[in-house]
C-alpha atoms as an extended CHARMM CRD file, in Angstrom:
* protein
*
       159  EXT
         1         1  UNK       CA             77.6070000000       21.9000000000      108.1960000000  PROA      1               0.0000000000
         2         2  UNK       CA             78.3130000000       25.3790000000      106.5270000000  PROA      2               0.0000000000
         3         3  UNK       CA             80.9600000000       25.4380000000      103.9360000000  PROA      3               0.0000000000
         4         4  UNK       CA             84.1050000000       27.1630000000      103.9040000000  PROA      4               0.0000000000
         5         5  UNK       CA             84.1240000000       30.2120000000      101.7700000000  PROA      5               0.0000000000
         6         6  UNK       CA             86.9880000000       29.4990000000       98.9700000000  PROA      6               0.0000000000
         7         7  UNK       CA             90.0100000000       32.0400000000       99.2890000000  PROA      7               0.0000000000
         8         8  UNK       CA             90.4480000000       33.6970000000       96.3890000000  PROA      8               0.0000000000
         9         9  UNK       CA             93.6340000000       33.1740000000       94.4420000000  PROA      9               0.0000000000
        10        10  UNK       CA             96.7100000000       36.1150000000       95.1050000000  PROA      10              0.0000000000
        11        11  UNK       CA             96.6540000000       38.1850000000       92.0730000000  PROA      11              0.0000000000
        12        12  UNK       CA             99.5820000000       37.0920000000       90.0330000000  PROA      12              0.0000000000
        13        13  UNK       CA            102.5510000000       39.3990000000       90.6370000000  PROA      13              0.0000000000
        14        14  UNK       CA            103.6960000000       41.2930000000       86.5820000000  PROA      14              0.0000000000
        15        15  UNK       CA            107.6270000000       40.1430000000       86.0470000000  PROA      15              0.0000000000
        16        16  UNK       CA            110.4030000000       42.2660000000       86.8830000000  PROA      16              0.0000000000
        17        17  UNK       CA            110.7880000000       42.8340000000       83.0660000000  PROA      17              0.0000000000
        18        18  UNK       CA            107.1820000000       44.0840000000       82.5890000000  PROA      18              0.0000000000
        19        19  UNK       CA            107.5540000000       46.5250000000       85.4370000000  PROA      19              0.0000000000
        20        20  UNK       CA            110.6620000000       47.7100000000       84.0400000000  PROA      20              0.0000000000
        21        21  UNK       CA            109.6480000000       48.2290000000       80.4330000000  PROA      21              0.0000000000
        22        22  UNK       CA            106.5780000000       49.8350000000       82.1320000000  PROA      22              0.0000000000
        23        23  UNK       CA            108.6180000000       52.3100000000       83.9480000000  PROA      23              0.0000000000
        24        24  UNK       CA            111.0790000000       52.9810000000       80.9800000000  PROA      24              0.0000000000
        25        25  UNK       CA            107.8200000000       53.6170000000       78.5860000000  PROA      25              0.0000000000
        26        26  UNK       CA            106.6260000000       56.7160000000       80.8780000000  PROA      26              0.0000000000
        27        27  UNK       CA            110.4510000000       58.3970000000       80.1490000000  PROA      27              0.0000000000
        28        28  UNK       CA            113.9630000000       57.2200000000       80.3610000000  PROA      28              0.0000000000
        29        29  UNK       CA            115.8150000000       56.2020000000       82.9590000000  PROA      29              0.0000000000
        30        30  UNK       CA            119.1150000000       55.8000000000       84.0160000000  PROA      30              0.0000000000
        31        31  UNK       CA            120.4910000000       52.3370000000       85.5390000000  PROA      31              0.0000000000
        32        32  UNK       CA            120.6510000000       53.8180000000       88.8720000000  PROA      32              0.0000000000
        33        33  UNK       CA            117.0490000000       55.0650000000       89.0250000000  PROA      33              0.0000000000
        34        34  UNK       CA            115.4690000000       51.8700000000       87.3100000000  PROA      34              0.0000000000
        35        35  UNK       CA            117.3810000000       49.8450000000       90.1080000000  PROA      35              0.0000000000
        36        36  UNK       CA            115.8790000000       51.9810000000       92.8020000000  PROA      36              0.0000000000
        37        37  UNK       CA            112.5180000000       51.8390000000       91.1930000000  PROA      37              0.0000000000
        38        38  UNK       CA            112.8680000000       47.8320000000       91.1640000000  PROA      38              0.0000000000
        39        39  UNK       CA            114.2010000000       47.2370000000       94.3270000000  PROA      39              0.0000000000
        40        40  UNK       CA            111.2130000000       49.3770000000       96.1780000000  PROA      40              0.0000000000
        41        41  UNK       CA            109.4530000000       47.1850000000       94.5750000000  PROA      41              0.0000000000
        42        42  UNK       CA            110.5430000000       44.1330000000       96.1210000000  PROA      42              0.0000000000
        43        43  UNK       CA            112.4260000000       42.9040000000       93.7420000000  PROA      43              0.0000000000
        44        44  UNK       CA            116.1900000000       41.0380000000       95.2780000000  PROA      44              0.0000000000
        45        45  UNK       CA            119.1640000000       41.9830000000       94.3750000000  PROA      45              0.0000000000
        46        46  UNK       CA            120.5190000000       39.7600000000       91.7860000000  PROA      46              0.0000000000
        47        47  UNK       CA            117.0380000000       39.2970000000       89.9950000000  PROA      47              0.0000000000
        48        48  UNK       CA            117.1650000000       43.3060000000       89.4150000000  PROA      48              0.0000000000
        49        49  UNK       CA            120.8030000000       43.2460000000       88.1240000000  PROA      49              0.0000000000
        50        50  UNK       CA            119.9670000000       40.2030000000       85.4880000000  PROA      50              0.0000000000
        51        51  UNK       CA            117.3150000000       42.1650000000       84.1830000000  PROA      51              0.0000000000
        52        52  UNK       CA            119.2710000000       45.3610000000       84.0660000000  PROA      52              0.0000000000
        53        53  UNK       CA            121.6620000000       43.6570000000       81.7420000000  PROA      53              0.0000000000
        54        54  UNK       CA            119.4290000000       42.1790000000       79.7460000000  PROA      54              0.0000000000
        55        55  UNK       CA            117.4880000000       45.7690000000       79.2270000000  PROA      55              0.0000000000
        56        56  UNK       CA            121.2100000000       47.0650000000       78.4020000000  PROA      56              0.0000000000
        57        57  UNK       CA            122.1170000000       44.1340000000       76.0630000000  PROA      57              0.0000000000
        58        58  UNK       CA            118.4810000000       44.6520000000       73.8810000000  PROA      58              0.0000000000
        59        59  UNK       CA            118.8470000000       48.1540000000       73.6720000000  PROA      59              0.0000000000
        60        60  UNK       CA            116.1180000000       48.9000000000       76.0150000000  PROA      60              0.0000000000
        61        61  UNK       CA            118.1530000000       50.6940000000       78.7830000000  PROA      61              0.0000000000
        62        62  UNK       CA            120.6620000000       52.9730000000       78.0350000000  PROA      62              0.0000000000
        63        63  UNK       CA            122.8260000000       55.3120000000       79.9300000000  PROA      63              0.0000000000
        64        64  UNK       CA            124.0440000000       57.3750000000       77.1930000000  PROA      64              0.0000000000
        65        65  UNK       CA            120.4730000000       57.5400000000       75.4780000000  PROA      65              0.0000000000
        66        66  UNK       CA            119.4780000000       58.9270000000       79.1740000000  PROA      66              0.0000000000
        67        67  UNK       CA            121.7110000000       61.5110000000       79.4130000000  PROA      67              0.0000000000
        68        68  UNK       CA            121.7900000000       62.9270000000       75.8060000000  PROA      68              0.0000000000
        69        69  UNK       CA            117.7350000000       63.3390000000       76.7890000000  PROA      69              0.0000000000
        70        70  UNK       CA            117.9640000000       64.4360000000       79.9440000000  PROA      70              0.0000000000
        71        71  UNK       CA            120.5310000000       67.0240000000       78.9410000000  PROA      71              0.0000000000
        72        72  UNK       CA            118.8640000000       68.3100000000       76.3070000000  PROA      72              0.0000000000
        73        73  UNK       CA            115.1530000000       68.7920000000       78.2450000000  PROA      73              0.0000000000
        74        74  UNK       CA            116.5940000000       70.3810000000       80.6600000000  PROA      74              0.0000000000
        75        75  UNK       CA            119.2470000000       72.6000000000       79.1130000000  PROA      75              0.0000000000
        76        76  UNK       CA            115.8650000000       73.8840000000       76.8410000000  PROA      76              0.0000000000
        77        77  UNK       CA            114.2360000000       74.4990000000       80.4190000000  PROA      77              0.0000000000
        78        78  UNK       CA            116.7580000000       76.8520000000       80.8970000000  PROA      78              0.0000000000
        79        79  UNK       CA            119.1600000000       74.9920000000       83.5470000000  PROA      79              0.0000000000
        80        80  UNK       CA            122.7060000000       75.4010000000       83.3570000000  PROA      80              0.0000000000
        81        81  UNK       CA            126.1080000000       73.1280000000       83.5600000000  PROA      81              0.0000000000
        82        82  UNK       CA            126.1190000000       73.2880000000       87.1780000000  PROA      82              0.0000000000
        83        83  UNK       CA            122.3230000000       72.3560000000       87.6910000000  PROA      83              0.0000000000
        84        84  UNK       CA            122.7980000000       69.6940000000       84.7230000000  PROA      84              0.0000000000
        85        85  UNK       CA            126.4030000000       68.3910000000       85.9760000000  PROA      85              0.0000000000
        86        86  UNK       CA            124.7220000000       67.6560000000       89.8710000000  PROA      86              0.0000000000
        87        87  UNK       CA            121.3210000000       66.9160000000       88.7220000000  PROA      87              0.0000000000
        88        88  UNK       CA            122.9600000000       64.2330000000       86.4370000000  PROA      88              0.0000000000
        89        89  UNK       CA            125.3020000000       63.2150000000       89.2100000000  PROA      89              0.0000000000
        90        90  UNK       CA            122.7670000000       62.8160000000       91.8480000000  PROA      90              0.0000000000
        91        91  UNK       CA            120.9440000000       59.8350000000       89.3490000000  PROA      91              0.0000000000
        92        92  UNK       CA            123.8570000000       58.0460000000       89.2390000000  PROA      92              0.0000000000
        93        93  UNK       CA            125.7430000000       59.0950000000       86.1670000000  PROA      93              0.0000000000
        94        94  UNK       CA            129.8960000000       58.7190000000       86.8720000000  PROA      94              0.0000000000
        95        95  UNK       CA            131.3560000000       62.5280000000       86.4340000000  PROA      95              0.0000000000
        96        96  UNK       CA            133.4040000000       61.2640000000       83.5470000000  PROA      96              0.0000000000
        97        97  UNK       CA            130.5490000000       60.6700000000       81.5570000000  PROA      97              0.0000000000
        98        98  UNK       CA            129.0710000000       64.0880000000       82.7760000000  PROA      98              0.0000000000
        99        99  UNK       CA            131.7940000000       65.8330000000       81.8870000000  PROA      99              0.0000000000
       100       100  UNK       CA            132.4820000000       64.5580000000       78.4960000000  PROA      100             0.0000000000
       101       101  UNK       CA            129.2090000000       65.1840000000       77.7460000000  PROA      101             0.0000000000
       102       102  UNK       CA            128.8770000000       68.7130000000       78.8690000000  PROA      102             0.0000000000
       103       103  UNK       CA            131.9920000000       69.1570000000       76.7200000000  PROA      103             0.0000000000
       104       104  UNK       CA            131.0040000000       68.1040000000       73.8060000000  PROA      104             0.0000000000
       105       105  UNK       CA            127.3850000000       70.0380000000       74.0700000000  PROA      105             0.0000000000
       106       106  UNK       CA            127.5800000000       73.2690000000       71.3050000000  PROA      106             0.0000000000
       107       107  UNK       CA            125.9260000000       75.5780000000       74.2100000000  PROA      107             0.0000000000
       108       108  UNK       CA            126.8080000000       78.9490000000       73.8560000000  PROA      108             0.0000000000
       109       109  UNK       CA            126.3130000000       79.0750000000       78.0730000000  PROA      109             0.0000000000
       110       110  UNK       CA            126.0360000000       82.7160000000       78.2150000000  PROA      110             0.0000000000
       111       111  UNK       CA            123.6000000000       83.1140000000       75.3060000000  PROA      111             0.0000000000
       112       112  UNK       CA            121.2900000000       80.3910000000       77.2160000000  PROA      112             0.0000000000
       113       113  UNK       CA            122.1120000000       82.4600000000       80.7920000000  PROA      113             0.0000000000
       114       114  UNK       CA            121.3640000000       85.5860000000       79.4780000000  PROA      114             0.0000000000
       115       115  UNK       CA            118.0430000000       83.8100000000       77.5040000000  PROA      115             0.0000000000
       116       116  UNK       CA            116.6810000000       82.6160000000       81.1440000000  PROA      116             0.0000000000
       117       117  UNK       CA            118.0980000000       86.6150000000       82.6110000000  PROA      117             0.0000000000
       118       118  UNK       CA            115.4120000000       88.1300000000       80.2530000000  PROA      118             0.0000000000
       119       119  UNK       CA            112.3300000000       85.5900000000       80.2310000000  PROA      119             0.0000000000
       120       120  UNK       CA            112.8720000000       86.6670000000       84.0480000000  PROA      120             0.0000000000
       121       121  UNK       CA            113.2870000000       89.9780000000       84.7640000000  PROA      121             0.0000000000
       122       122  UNK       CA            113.2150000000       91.3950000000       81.1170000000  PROA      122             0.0000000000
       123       123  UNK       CA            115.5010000000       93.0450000000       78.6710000000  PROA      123             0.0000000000
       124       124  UNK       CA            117.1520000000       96.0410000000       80.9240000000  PROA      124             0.0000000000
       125       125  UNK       CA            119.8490000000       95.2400000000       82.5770000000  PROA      125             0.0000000000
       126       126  UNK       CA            119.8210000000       96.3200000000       86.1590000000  PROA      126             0.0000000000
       127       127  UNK       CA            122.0660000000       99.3310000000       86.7100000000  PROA      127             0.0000000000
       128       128  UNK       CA            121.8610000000       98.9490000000       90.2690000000  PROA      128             0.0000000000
       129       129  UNK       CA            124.1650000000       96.5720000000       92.3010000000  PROA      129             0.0000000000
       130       130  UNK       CA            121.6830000000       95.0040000000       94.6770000000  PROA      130             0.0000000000
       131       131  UNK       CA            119.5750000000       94.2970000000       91.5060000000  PROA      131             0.0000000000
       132       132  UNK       CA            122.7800000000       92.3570000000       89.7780000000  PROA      132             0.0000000000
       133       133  UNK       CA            123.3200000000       90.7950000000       92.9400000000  PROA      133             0.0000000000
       134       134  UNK       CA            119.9550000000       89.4190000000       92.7680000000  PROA      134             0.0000000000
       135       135  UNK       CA            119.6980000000       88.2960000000       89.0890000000  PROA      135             0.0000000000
       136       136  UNK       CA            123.4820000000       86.9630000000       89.6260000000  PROA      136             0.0000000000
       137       137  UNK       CA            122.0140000000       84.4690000000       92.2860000000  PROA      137             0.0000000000
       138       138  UNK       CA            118.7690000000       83.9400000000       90.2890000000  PROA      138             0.0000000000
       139       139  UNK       CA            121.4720000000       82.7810000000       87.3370000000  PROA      139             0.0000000000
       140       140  UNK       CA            123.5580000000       80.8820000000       89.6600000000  PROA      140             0.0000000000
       141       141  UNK       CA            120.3980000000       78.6410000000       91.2980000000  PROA      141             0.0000000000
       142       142  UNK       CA            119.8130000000       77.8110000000       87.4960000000  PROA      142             0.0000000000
       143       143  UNK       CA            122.9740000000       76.5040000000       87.3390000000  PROA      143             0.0000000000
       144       144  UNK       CA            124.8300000000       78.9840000000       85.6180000000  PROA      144             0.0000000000
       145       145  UNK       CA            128.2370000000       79.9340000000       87.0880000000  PROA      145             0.0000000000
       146       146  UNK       CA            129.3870000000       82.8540000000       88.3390000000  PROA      146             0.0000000000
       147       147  UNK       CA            131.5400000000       84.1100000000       85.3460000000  PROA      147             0.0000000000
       148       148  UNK       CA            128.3010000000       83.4000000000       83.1710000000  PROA      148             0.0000000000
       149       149  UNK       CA            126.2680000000       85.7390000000       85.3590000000  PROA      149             0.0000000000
       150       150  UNK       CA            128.4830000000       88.3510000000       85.1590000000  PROA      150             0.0000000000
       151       151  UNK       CA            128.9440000000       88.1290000000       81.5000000000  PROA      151             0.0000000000
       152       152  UNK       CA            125.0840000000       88.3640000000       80.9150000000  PROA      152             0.0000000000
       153       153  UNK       CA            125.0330000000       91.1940000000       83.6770000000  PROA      153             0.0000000000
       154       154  UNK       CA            127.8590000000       93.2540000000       82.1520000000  PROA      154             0.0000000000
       155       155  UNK       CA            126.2920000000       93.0160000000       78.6050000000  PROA      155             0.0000000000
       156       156  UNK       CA            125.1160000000       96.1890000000       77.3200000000  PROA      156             0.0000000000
       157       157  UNK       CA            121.2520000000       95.7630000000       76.1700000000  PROA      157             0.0000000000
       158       158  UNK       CA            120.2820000000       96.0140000000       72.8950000000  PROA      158             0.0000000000
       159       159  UNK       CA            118.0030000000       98.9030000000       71.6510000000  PROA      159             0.0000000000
């Protein structure tokens, strides 16, 4: 009579606090994305949420740790308040928070817009108004607002 090949064990499944440290060594992340991350990864509800607050209570998960980095990358990348304010928004950050913390940033916004304006398109400033128009927008997709692209546009270039 032939045997019955054995079925292998089901590889033991790493705990929802292994996963999440995992995730939160590549970069950080803020509460909303871990819990997305979890929960597409089959992890309930209530099981994500205890973990969440214990990553919080150790110090391991931190919303204010998230956005001081996140801010900071990107703001060196050349994005501006807008960008930052809705990128931040978009990953779950409350618009208090997002606004307290673009306010107490020491940006000099126009410096940084007219920084990106010239790694772009160079020191001259366009004399031509389709030209402005166009750098204006370029400014303005960076996140830079309107008033800050016309500041850097109406600057006179150095020599």
């Amino acid at each position: 009579m032939p045997v019955a090949p054995e079925a292998a064990p089901a590889p033991r499944r790493p705990s929802i606090r292994k996963i999440a440290l995992d995730i939160l060594a590549r970069r950080e992340h803020s509460v909303a994305e871990l819990r997305e991350k979890l929960s597409s990864r089959g992890f309930g509800p209530e099981e994500i949420e205890t973990t969440l607050g214990a990553l919080m209570d150790d110090g391991l998960l931190s919303e204010d740790r998230f956005v001081e980095n996140f801010v900071g990358s990107y703001t060196r990348r050349g994005h501006g308040p807008v960008w930052l304010r809705a990128e931040l928004e978009r990953r779950g950050i409350a618009g208090s928070q997002v606004t307290e913390t673009l306010a107490n940033l020491d940006v000099d916004w126009v410096a940084a817009a007219e920084t990106v304006r010239r790694k772009r398109f160079g020191a001259k400033v366009p004399a031509d108004f389709k030209e402005q128009a166009r750098q204006a927008r370029f400014l303005q997709y960076r996140g830079f607002t309107a008033e800050q692209a016309r500041a850097v546009l109406r600057k006179v270039p150095d020599t």
